[in-house]
Amino acid sequence: MMKKWIAVFAVMLPALAMAESRVGVIDPIGALQAADNVKSRMSALEKELGADEQRLNSLRQEVGKMQEKMQKEGMTMSSDQQEQMQTEGQQKMIEIQSLQRKLQKRANDAQRELLQEMEPKLQSAVAEVAKKENLDLVVSAQAVIYTKPDLDITEAVTKQLNKMK
């Protein structure tokens, strides 16, 4: 009988320990995306890439018009005209692919730079909020299936990030 109670106590001990712990939950990506610094950097990146994105859209429209023209008038065009249009279309497609790679690389580089800069700040902000709210444990929202809304410290961490420079 005594062994049974010890076994029950041993199973219940972790649950009892957790019952006294204060836990916070954070969406780290959400906290970063809502931070003023990140918003301004992303806005600047969008402006930086804007001209290339407009060029990309323009090229796509040109290729679409060329394809339409080939479908409508292809039978009446000379073989030289058809060949010239195909060559021009291929050149535009190569330019589209090149521009897409350039935009993707720049976006990836900017995201990596921003995360490298912001990760230590995020950790510091989480630690500061955990200290202020007397939390024993902070877990990522992605690792949690359910939480009460009052355990979410994402907004508090974003505010702390905004205070940091």
PDB file of C-alpha atoms in Angstrom:
ATOM      1  CA  MET A   1       0.000   0.000   0.000  1.00  0.00           C
ATOM      2  CA  MET A   2       2.863   2.380   0.872  1.00  0.00           C
ATOM      3  CA  LYS A   3       4.580   1.672  -2.449  1.00  0.00           C
ATOM      4  CA  LYS A   4       1.356   2.550  -4.247  1.00  0.00           C
ATOM      5  CA  TRP A   5       1.203   5.981  -2.539  1.00  0.00           C
ATOM      6  CA  ILE A   6       4.856   6.626  -3.306  1.00  0.00           C
ATOM      7  CA  ALA A   7       4.257   5.773  -6.954  1.00  0.00           C
ATOM      8  CA  VAL A   8       1.210   8.088  -7.090  1.00  0.00           C
ATOM      9  CA  PHE A   9       3.198  10.861  -5.386  1.00  0.00           C
ATOM     10  CA  ALA A  10       6.106  10.398  -7.815  1.00  0.00           C
ATOM     11  CA  VAL A  11       3.737  10.685 -10.782  1.00  0.00           C
ATOM     12  CA  MET A  12       2.005  13.749  -9.302  1.00  0.00           C
ATOM     13  CA  LEU A  13       5.191  15.588  -8.279  1.00  0.00           C
ATOM     14  CA  PRO A  14       5.927  17.160 -11.685  1.00  0.00           C
ATOM     15  CA  ALA A  15       2.299  18.282 -11.963  1.00  0.00           C
ATOM     16  CA  LEU A  16       2.447  19.828  -8.498  1.00  0.00           C
ATOM     17  CA  ALA A  17       5.680  21.609  -9.355  1.00  0.00           C
ATOM     18  CA  MET A  18       4.165  23.009 -12.546  1.00  0.00           C
ATOM     19  CA  ALA A  19       1.052  24.142 -10.686  1.00  0.00           C
ATOM     20  CA  GLU A  20       3.188  26.593  -8.729  1.00  0.00           C
ATOM     21  CA  SER A  21       5.181  27.807 -11.731  1.00  0.00           C
ATOM     22  CA  ARG A  22       4.194  30.922 -13.651  1.00  0.00           C
ATOM     23  CA  VAL A  23       4.269  30.408 -17.392  1.00  0.00           C
ATOM     24  CA  GLY A  24       4.164  32.900 -20.233  1.00  0.00           C
ATOM     25  CA  VAL A  25       3.536  32.200 -23.898  1.00  0.00           C
ATOM     26  CA  ILE A  26       4.988  34.238 -26.757  1.00  0.00           C
ATOM     27  CA  ASP A  27       4.617  34.347 -30.505  1.00  0.00           C
ATOM     28  CA  PRO A  28       8.186  35.443 -31.302  1.00  0.00           C
ATOM     29  CA  ILE A  29       7.503  36.104 -34.986  1.00  0.00           C
ATOM     30  CA  GLY A  30       4.399  38.116 -34.120  1.00  0.00           C
ATOM     31  CA  ALA A  31       6.312  40.132 -31.533  1.00  0.00           C
ATOM     32  CA  LEU A  32       9.037  40.935 -34.052  1.00  0.00           C
ATOM     33  CA  GLN A  33       6.617  41.767 -36.871  1.00  0.00           C
ATOM     34  CA  ALA A  34       4.755  44.206 -34.636  1.00  0.00           C
ATOM     35  CA  ALA A  35       7.944  45.942 -33.462  1.00  0.00           C
ATOM     36  CA  ASP A  36       8.402  49.471 -34.823  1.00  0.00           C
ATOM     37  CA  ASN A  37      12.012  48.843 -35.892  1.00  0.00           C
ATOM     38  CA  VAL A  38      11.055  45.788 -37.923  1.00  0.00           C
ATOM     39  CA  LYS A  39       8.079  47.532 -39.506  1.00  0.00           C
ATOM     40  CA  SER A  40      10.203  50.484 -40.614  1.00  0.00           C
ATOM     41  CA  ARG A  41      12.941  48.213 -41.980  1.00  0.00           C
ATOM     42  CA  MET A  42      10.425  46.142 -43.926  1.00  0.00           C
ATOM     43  CA  SER A  43       8.833  49.294 -45.306  1.00  0.00           C
ATOM     44  CA  ALA A  44      12.254  50.559 -46.412  1.00  0.00           C
ATOM     45  CA  LEU A  45      12.955  47.196 -48.070  1.00  0.00           C
ATOM     46  CA  GLU A  46       9.647  47.325 -49.946  1.00  0.00           C
ATOM     47  CA  LYS A  47      10.538  50.798 -51.231  1.00  0.00           C
ATOM     48  CA  GLU A  48      14.033  49.624 -52.191  1.00  0.00           C
ATOM     49  CA  LEU A  49      12.654  46.704 -54.167  1.00  0.00           C
ATOM     50  CA  GLY A  50       9.682  48.604 -55.598  1.00  0.00           C
ATOM     51  CA  ALA A  51      11.261  49.599 -58.915  1.00  0.00           C
ATOM     52  CA  ASP A  52      12.444  46.050 -59.594  1.00  0.00           C
ATOM     53  CA  GLU A  53       9.006  44.662 -58.715  1.00  0.00           C
ATOM     54  CA  GLN A  54       7.362  47.140 -61.102  1.00  0.00           C
ATOM     55  CA  ARG A  55       9.803  46.104 -63.844  1.00  0.00           C
ATOM     56  CA  LEU A  56       9.009  42.455 -63.134  1.00  0.00           C
ATOM     57  CA  ASN A  57       5.259  43.080 -63.433  1.00  0.00           C
ATOM     58  CA  SER A  58       5.794  45.049 -66.626  1.00  0.00           C
ATOM     59  CA  LEU A  59       7.845  42.234 -68.147  1.00  0.00           C
ATOM     60  CA  ARG A  60       5.170  39.693 -67.217  1.00  0.00           C
ATOM     61  CA  GLN A  61       2.512  41.813 -68.915  1.00  0.00           C
ATOM     62  CA  GLU A  62       4.685  42.178 -72.030  1.00  0.00           C
ATOM     63  CA  VAL A  63       5.201  38.416 -72.221  1.00  0.00           C
ATOM     64  CA  GLY A  64       1.464  37.872 -71.773  1.00  0.00           C
ATOM     65  CA  LYS A  65       0.688  40.283 -74.625  1.00  0.00           C
ATOM     66  CA  MET A  66       3.279  38.585 -76.824  1.00  0.00           C
ATOM     67  CA  GLN A  67       1.712  35.184 -76.137  1.00  0.00           C
ATOM     68  CA  GLU A  68      -1.740  36.546 -76.996  1.00  0.00           C
ATOM     69  CA  LYS A  69      -0.409  38.060 -80.208  1.00  0.00           C
ATOM     70  CA  MET A  70       1.254  34.775 -81.173  1.00  0.00           C
ATOM     71  CA  GLN A  71      -2.015  32.914 -80.615  1.00  0.00           C
ATOM     72  CA  LYS A  72      -4.089  35.409 -82.579  1.00  0.00           C
ATOM     73  CA  GLU A  73      -1.695  36.325 -85.363  1.00  0.00           C
ATOM     74  CA  GLY A  74       0.791  33.464 -85.360  1.00  0.00           C
ATOM     75  CA  MET A  75      -0.688  31.792 -88.417  1.00  0.00           C
ATOM     76  CA  THR A  76      -0.457  34.969 -90.491  1.00  0.00           C
ATOM     77  CA  MET A  77       3.077  35.922 -89.407  1.00  0.00           C
ATOM     78  CA  SER A  78       6.096  35.054 -91.458  1.00  0.00           C
ATOM     79  CA  SER A  79       8.502  32.529 -90.002  1.00  0.00           C
ATOM     80  CA  ASP A  80      11.022  35.360 -89.432  1.00  0.00           C
ATOM     81  CA  GLN A  81       8.433  37.336 -87.461  1.00  0.00           C
ATOM     82  CA  GLN A  82       7.528  34.272 -85.427  1.00  0.00           C
ATOM     83  CA  GLU A  83      11.162  33.503 -84.721  1.00  0.00           C
ATOM     84  CA  GLN A  84      11.860  37.112 -83.752  1.00  0.00           C
ATOM     85  CA  MET A  85       8.880  37.166 -81.400  1.00  0.00           C
ATOM     86  CA  GLN A  86       9.924  33.852 -79.818  1.00  0.00           C
ATOM     87  CA  THR A  87      13.472  35.120 -79.328  1.00  0.00           C
ATOM     88  CA  GLU A  88      12.195  38.328 -77.780  1.00  0.00           C
ATOM     89  CA  GLY A  89       9.862  36.349 -75.528  1.00  0.00           C
ATOM     90  CA  GLN A  90      12.691  34.080 -74.404  1.00  0.00           C
ATOM     91  CA  GLN A  91      14.878  37.094 -73.620  1.00  0.00           C
ATOM     92  CA  LYS A  92      12.102  38.611 -71.533  1.00  0.00           C
ATOM     93  CA  MET A  93      11.609  35.308 -69.704  1.00  0.00           C
ATOM     94  CA  ILE A  94      15.342  35.170 -68.922  1.00  0.00           C
ATOM     95  CA  GLU A  95      15.138  38.739 -67.615  1.00  0.00           C
ATOM     96  CA  ILE A  96      12.087  37.825 -65.509  1.00  0.00           C
ATOM     97  CA  GLN A  97      13.894  34.844 -63.968  1.00  0.00           C
ATOM     98  CA  SER A  98      16.991  36.918 -63.278  1.00  0.00           C
ATOM     99  CA  LEU A  99      14.967  39.690 -61.677  1.00  0.00           C
ATOM    100  CA  GLN A 100      13.000  37.180 -59.577  1.00  0.00           C
ATOM    101  CA  ARG A 101      16.252  35.650 -58.281  1.00  0.00           C
ATOM    102  CA  LYS A 102      17.645  39.106 -57.518  1.00  0.00           C
ATOM    103  CA  LEU A 103      14.520  40.133 -55.602  1.00  0.00           C
ATOM    104  CA  GLN A 104      14.371  36.834 -53.693  1.00  0.00           C
ATOM    105  CA  LYS A 105      18.043  37.022 -52.754  1.00  0.00           C
ATOM    106  CA  ARG A 106      17.735  40.614 -51.545  1.00  0.00           C
ATOM    107  CA  ALA A 107      14.621  39.787 -49.516  1.00  0.00           C
ATOM    108  CA  ASN A 108      16.294  36.712 -47.981  1.00  0.00           C
ATOM    109  CA  ASP A 109      19.470  38.659 -47.176  1.00  0.00           C
ATOM    110  CA  ALA A 110      17.473  41.469 -45.566  1.00  0.00           C
ATOM    111  CA  GLN A 111      15.437  39.003 -43.514  1.00  0.00           C
ATOM    112  CA  ARG A 112      18.574  37.183 -42.337  1.00  0.00           C
ATOM    113  CA  GLU A 113      20.276  40.475 -41.386  1.00  0.00           C
ATOM    114  CA  LEU A 114      17.187  41.644 -39.521  1.00  0.00           C
ATOM    115  CA  LEU A 115      16.827  38.374 -37.613  1.00  0.00           C
ATOM    116  CA  GLN A 116      20.516  38.396 -36.645  1.00  0.00           C
ATOM    117  CA  GLU A 117      20.122  41.921 -35.321  1.00  0.00           C
ATOM    118  CA  MET A 118      16.783  41.372 -33.601  1.00  0.00           C
ATOM    119  CA  GLU A 119      17.291  37.927 -32.036  1.00  0.00           C
ATOM    120  CA  PRO A 120      19.401  39.174 -29.106  1.00  0.00           C
ATOM    121  CA  LYS A 121      16.985  42.073 -28.608  1.00  0.00           C
ATOM    122  CA  LEU A 122      14.039  39.670 -28.611  1.00  0.00           C
ATOM    123  CA  GLN A 123      15.732  37.450 -26.042  1.00  0.00           C
ATOM    124  CA  SER A 124      16.498  40.470 -23.879  1.00  0.00           C
ATOM    125  CA  ALA A 125      12.927  41.763 -24.183  1.00  0.00           C
ATOM    126  CA  VAL A 126      11.495  38.337 -23.275  1.00  0.00           C
ATOM    127  CA  ALA A 127      13.802  38.132 -20.248  1.00  0.00           C
ATOM    128  CA  GLU A 128      12.795  41.635 -19.144  1.00  0.00           C
ATOM    129  CA  VAL A 129       9.070  40.908 -19.462  1.00  0.00           C
ATOM    130  CA  ALA A 130       9.477  37.533 -17.713  1.00  0.00           C
ATOM    131  CA  LYS A 131      11.285  39.286 -14.872  1.00  0.00           C
ATOM    132  CA  LYS A 132       8.638  42.020 -14.588  1.00  0.00           C
ATOM    133  CA  GLU A 133       5.799  39.498 -14.618  1.00  0.00           C
ATOM    134  CA  ASN A 134       7.641  37.066 -12.334  1.00  0.00           C
ATOM    135  CA  LEU A 135       7.470  34.218 -14.847  1.00  0.00           C
ATOM    136  CA  ASP A 136       9.343  30.976 -14.299  1.00  0.00           C
ATOM    137  CA  LEU A 137       9.006  29.762 -17.864  1.00  0.00           C
ATOM    138  CA  VAL A 138       8.301  31.295 -21.278  1.00  0.00           C
ATOM    139  CA  VAL A 139       7.387  29.015 -24.165  1.00  0.00           C
ATOM    140  CA  SER A 140       6.846  29.647 -27.843  1.00  0.00           C
ATOM    141  CA  ALA A 141       3.227  29.775 -28.958  1.00  0.00           C
ATOM    142  CA  GLN A 142       4.122  27.408 -31.805  1.00  0.00           C
ATOM    143  CA  ALA A 143       4.887  24.723 -29.206  1.00  0.00           C
ATOM    144  CA  VAL A 144       1.580  25.192 -27.389  1.00  0.00           C
ATOM    145  CA  ILE A 145      -1.710  23.621 -28.376  1.00  0.00           C
ATOM    146  CA  TYR A 146      -3.847  25.713 -26.022  1.00  0.00           C
ATOM    147  CA  THR A 147      -3.260  28.605 -23.665  1.00  0.00           C
ATOM    148  CA  LYS A 148      -5.358  31.095 -21.817  1.00  0.00           C
ATOM    149  CA  PRO A 149      -5.123  34.528 -23.434  1.00  0.00           C
ATOM    150  CA  ASP A 150      -3.858  36.091 -20.195  1.00  0.00           C
ATOM    151  CA  LEU A 151      -0.677  33.980 -20.421  1.00  0.00           C
ATOM    152  CA  ASP A 152       0.277  35.534 -23.794  1.00  0.00           C
ATOM    153  CA  ILE A 153       3.132  38.031 -23.345  1.00  0.00           C
ATOM    154  CA  THR A 154       3.629  38.786 -27.051  1.00  0.00           C
ATOM    155  CA  GLU A 155       2.260  42.333 -26.841  1.00  0.00           C
ATOM    156  CA  ALA A 156       4.317  43.114 -23.732  1.00  0.00           C
ATOM    157  CA  VAL A 157       7.457  41.859 -25.480  1.00  0.00           C
ATOM    158  CA  THR A 158       6.697  44.005 -28.528  1.00  0.00           C
ATOM    159  CA  LYS A 159       6.316  47.058 -26.272  1.00  0.00           C
ATOM    160  CA  GLN A 160       9.646  46.204 -24.639  1.00  0.00           C
ATOM    161  CA  LEU A 161      11.265  45.846 -28.076  1.00  0.00           C
ATOM    162  CA  ASN A 162       9.930  49.269 -29.029  1.00  0.00           C
ATOM    163  CA  LYS A 163      11.592  50.775 -25.953  1.00  0.00           C
ATOM    164  CA  MET A 164      14.949  49.302 -26.981  1.00  0.00           C
ATOM    165  CA  LYS A 165      17.194  50.959 -29.551  1.00  0.00           C
TER     166      LYS A 165
END
